[in-house]
Coordinates of N, CA, C and O in Angstrom, one line a residue:
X1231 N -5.2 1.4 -5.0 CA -4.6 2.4 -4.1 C -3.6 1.6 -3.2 O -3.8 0.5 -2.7
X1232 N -2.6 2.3 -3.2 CA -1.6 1.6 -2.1 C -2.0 1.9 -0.6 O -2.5 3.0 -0.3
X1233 N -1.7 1.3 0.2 CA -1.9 1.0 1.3 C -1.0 0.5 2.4 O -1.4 -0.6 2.8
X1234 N 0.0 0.9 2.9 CA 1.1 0.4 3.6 C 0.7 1.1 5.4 O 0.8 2.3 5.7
X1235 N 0.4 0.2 6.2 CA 0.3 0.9 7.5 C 1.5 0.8 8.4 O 1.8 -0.4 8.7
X1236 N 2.2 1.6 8.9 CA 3.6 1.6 9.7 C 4.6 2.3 9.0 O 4.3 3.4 8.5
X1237 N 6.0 1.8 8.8 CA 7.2 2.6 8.3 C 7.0 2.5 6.9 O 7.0 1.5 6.2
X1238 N 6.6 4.1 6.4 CA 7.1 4.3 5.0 C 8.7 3.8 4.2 O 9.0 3.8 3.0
X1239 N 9.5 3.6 5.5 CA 10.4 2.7 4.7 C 10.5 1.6 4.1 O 11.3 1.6 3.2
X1240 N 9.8 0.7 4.4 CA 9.4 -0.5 4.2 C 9.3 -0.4 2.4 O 10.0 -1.1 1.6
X1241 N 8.3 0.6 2.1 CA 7.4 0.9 0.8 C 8.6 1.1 0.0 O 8.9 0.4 -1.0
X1242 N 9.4 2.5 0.4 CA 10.8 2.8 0.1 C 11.9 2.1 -0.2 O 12.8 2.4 -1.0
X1243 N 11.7 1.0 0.4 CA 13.0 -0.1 0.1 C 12.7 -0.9 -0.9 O 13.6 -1.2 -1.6
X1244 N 11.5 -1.3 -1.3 CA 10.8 -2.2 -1.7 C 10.3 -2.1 -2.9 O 10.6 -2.7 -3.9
X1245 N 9.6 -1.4 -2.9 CA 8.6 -0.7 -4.3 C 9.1 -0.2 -5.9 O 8.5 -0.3 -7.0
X1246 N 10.9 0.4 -5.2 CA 11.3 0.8 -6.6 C 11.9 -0.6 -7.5 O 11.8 -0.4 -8.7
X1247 N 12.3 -1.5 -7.2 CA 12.8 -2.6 -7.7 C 11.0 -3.2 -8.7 O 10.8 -3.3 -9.9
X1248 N 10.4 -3.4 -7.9 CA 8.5 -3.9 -8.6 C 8.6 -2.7 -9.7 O 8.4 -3.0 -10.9
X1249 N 9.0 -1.3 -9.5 CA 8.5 -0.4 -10.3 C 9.4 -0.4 -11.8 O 8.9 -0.5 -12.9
X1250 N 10.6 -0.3 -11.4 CA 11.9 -0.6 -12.2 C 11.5 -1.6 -13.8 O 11.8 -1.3 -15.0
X1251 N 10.6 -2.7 -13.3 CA 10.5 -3.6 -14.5 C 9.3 -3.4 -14.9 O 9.1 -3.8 -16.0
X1252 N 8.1 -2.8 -14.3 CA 7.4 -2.7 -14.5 C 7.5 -0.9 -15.5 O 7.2 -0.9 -16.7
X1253 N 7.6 -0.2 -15.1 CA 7.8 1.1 -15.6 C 8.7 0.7 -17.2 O 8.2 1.1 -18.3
X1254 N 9.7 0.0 -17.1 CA 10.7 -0.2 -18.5 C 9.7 -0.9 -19.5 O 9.9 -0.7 -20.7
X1255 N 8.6 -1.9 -19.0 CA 8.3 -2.5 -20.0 C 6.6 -1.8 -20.5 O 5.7 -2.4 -21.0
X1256 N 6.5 -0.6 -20.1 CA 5.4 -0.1 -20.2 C 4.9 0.2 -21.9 O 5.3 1.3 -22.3
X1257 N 4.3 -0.5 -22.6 CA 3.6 -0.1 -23.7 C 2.2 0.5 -23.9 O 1.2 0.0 -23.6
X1258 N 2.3 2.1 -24.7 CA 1.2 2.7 -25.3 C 0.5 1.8 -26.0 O 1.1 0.8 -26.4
X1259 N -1.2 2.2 -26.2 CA -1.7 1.4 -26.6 C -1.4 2.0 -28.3 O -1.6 1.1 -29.2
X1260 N -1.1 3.1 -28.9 CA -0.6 3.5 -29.7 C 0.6 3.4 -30.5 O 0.9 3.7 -31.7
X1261 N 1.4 2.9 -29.2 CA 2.9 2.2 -29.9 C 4.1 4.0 -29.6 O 5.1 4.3 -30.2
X1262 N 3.5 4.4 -28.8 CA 4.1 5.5 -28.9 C 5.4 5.3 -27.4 O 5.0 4.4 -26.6
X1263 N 6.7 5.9 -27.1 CA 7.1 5.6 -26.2 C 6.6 5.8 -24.6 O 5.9 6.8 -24.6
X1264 N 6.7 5.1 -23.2 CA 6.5 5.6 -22.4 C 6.7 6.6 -21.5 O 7.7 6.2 -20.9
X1265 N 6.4 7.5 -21.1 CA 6.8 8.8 -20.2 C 8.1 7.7 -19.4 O 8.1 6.4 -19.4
X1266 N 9.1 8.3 -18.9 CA 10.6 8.0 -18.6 C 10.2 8.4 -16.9 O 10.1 9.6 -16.5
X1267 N 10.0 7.5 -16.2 CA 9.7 7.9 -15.2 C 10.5 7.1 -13.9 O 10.2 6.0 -13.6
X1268 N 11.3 7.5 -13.3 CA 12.7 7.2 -12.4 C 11.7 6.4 -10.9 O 11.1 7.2 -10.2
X1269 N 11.6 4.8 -10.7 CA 11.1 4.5 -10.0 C 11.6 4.9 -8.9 O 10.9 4.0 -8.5
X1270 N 12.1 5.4 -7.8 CA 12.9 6.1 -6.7 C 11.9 7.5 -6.3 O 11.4 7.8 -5.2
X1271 N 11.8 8.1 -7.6 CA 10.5 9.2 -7.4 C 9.4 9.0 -7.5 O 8.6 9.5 -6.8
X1272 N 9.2 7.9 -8.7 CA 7.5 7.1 -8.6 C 7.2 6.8 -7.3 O 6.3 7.3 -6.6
X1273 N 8.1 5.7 -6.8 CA 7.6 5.3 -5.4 C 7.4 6.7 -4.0 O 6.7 6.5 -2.9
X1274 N 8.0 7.8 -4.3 CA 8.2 8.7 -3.5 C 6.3 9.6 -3.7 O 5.5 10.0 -2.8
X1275 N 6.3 9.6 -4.9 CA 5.2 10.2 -5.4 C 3.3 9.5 -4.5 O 2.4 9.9 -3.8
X1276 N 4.1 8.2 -5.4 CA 3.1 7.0 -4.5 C 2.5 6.9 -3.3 O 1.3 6.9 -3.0
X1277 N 3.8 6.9 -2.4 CA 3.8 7.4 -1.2 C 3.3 9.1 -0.4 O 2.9 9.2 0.8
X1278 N 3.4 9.8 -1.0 CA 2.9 10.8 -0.4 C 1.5 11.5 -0.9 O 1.2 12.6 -0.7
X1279 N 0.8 10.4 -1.9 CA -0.9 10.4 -2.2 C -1.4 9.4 -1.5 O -2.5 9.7 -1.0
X1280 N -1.0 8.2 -1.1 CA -1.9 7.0 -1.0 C -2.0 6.9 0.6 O -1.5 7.7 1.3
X1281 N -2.4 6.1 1.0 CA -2.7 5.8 2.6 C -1.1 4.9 3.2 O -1.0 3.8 3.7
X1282 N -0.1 5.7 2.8 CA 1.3 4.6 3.4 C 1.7 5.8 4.9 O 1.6 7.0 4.9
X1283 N 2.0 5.0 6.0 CA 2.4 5.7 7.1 C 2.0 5.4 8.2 O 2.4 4.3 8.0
X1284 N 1.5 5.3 9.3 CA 0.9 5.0 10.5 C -0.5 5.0 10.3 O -1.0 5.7 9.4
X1285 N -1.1 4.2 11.2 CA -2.5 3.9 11.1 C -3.5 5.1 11.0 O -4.6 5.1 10.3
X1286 N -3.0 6.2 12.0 CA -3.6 7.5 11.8 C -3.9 8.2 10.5 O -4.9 8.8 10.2
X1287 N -2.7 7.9 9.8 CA -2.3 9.1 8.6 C -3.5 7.9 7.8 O -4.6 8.1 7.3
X1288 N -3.0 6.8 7.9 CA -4.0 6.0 6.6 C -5.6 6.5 7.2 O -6.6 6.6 6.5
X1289 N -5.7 6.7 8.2 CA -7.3 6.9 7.8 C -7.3 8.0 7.6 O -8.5 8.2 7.4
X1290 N -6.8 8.9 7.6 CA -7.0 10.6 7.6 C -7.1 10.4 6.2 O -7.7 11.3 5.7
X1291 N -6.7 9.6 5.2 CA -5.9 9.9 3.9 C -7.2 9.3 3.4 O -8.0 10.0 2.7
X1292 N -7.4 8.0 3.8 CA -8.5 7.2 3.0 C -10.0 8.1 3.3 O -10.9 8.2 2.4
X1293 N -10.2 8.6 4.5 CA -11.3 9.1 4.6 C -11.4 10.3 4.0 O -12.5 10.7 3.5
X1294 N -10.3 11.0 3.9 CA -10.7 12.1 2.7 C -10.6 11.8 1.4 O -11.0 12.7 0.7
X1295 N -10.1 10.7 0.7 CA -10.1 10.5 -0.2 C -11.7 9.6 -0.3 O -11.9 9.1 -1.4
X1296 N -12.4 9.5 0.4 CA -13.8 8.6 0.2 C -14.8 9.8 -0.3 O -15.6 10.0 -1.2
X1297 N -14.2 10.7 1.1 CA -15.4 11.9 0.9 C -15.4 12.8 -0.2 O -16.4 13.2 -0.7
X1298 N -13.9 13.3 -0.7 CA -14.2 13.8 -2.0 C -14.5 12.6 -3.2 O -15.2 13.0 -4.1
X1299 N -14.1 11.5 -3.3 CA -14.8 11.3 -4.6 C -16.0 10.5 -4.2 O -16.6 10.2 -5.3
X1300 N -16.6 10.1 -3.2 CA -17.5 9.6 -2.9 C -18.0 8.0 -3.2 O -19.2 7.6 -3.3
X1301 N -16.9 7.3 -3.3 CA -16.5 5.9 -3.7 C -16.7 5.1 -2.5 O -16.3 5.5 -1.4
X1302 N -17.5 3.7 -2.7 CA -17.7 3.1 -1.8 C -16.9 2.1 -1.5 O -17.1 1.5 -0.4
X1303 N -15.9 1.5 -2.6 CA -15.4 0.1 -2.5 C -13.8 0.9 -2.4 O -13.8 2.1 -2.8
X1304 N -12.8 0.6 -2.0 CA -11.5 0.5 -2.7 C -10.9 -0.8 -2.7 O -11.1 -1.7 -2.0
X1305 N -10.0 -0.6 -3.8 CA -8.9 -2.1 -3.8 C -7.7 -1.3 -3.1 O -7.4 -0.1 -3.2
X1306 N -7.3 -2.2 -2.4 CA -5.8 -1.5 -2.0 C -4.9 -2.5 -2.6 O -5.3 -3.6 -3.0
X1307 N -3.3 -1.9 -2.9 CA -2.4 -3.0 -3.2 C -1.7 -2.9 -1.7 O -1.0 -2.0 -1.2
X1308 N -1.9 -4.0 -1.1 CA -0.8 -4.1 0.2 C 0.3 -5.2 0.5 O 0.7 -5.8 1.5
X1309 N 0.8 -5.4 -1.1 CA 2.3 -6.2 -0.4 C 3.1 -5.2 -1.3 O 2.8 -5.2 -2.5
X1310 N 4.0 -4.5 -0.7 CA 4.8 -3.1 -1.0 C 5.8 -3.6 -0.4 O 7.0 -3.7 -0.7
X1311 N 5.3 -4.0 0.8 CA 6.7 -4.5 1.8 C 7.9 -5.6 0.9 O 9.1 -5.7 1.1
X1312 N 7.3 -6.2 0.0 CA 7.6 -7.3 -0.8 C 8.2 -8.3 0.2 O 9.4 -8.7 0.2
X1313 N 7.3 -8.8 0.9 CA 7.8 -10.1 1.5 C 6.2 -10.7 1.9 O 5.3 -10.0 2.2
X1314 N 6.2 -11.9 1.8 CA 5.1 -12.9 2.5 C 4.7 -12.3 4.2 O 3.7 -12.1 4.8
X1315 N 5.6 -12.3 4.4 CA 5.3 -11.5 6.1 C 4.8 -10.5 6.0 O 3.6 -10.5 6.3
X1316 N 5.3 -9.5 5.4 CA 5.5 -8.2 5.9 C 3.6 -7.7 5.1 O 2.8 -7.0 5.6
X1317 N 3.5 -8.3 4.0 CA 2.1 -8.1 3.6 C 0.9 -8.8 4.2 O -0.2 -8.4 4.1
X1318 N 1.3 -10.1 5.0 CA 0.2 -10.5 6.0 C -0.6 -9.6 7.3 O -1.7 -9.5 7.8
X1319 N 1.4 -8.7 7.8 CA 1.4 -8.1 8.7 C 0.6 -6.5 8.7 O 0.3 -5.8 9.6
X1320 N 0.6 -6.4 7.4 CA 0.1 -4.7 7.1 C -1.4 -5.5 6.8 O -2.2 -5.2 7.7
X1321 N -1.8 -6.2 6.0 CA -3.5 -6.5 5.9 C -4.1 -6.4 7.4 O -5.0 -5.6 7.8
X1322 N -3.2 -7.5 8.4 CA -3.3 -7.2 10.1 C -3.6 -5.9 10.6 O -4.3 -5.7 11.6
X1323 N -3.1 -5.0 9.8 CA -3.3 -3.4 10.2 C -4.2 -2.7 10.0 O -4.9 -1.9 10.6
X1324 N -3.9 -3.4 8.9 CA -5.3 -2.5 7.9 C -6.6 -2.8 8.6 O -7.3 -1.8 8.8
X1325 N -7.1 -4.3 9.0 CA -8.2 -4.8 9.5 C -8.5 -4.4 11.0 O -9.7 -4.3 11.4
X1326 N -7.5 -4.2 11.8 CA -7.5 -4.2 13.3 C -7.3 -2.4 13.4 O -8.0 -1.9 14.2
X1327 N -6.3 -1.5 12.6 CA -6.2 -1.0 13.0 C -7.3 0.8 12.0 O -7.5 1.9 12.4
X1328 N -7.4 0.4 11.2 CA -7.6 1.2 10.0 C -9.0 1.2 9.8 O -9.6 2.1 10.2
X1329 N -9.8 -0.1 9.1 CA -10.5 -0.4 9.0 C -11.6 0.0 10.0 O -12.6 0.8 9.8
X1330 N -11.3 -0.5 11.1 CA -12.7 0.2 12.2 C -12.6 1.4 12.6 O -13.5 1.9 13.3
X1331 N -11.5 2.1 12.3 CA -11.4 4.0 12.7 C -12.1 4.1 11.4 O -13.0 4.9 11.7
X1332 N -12.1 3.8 10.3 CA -13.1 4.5 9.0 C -14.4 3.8 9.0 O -15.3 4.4 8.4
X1333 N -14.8 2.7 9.6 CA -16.4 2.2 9.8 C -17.0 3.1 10.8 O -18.2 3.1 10.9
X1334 N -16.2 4.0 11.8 CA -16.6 4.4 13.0 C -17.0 6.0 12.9 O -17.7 6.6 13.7
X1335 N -16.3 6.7 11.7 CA -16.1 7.7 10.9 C -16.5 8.2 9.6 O -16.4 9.4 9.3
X1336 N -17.0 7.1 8.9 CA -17.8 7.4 7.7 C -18.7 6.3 7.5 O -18.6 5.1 7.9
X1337 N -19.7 7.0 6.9 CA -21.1 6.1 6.3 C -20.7 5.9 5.0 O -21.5 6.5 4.4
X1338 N -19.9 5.6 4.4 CA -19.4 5.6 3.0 C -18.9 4.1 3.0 O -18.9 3.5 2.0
X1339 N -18.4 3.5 4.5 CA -17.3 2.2 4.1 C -18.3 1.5 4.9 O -18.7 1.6 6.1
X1340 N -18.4 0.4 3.8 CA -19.4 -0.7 4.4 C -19.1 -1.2 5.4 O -17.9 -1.4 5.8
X1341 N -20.5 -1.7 6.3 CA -20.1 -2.4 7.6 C -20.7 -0.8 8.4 O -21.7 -0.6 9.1
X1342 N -20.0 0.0 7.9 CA -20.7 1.3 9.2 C -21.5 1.8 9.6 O -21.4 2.6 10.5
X1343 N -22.8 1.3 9.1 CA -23.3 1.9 10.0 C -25.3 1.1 9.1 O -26.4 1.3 9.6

């Protein structure tokens, strides 16, 4: 799950370039070609499922995404920002700011309760 807390720009600037090489070199396990998918809208897509946006939106997003499928662990991917800072700085967020609004809010994310 992606995970970006603060400016969805960040994600936006960043994400389609990772997606770009990753998307082109995509192989079926059948050898068949891959769906043609324009990373500019992948990343756009990305972004408006996953927990990217202010601290608020990320828990509103992760906590309903806990309670419908009822999953206890997530991986998040949080260097989107694509820099050494900027992914230190969002884990920072996630921990301080994210993290204890959903321990505080659901019995689902460990540590809560």
């Amino acid at each position: 799950m992606l995970c970006q807390v603060g400016d969805a720009d960040v994600v936006r600037r960043a994400l389609p370039a990772w997606l770009k090489d990753g998307l082109g070199a995509h192989v079926t396990v059948d050898g068949r070609p891959g769906p043609a998918r324009d990373p500019g809208e992948y990343t756009e897509r990305l972004c408006a499922i996953h927990p990217v946006g202010d601290a608020g939106h990320c828990v509103r997003t992760l906590e309903t995404s806990l309670r419908r499928t009822g999953v206890s662990h997530v991986l998040m991917l949080v260097e989107a920002s694509g820099t050494p800072e900027g992914t230190y700085a969002n884990i920072a967020r996630i921990g301080t700011e994210v993290l204890p609004a959903l321990r505080a809010s659901s019995p689902a994310v460990p540590g809560s309760g």
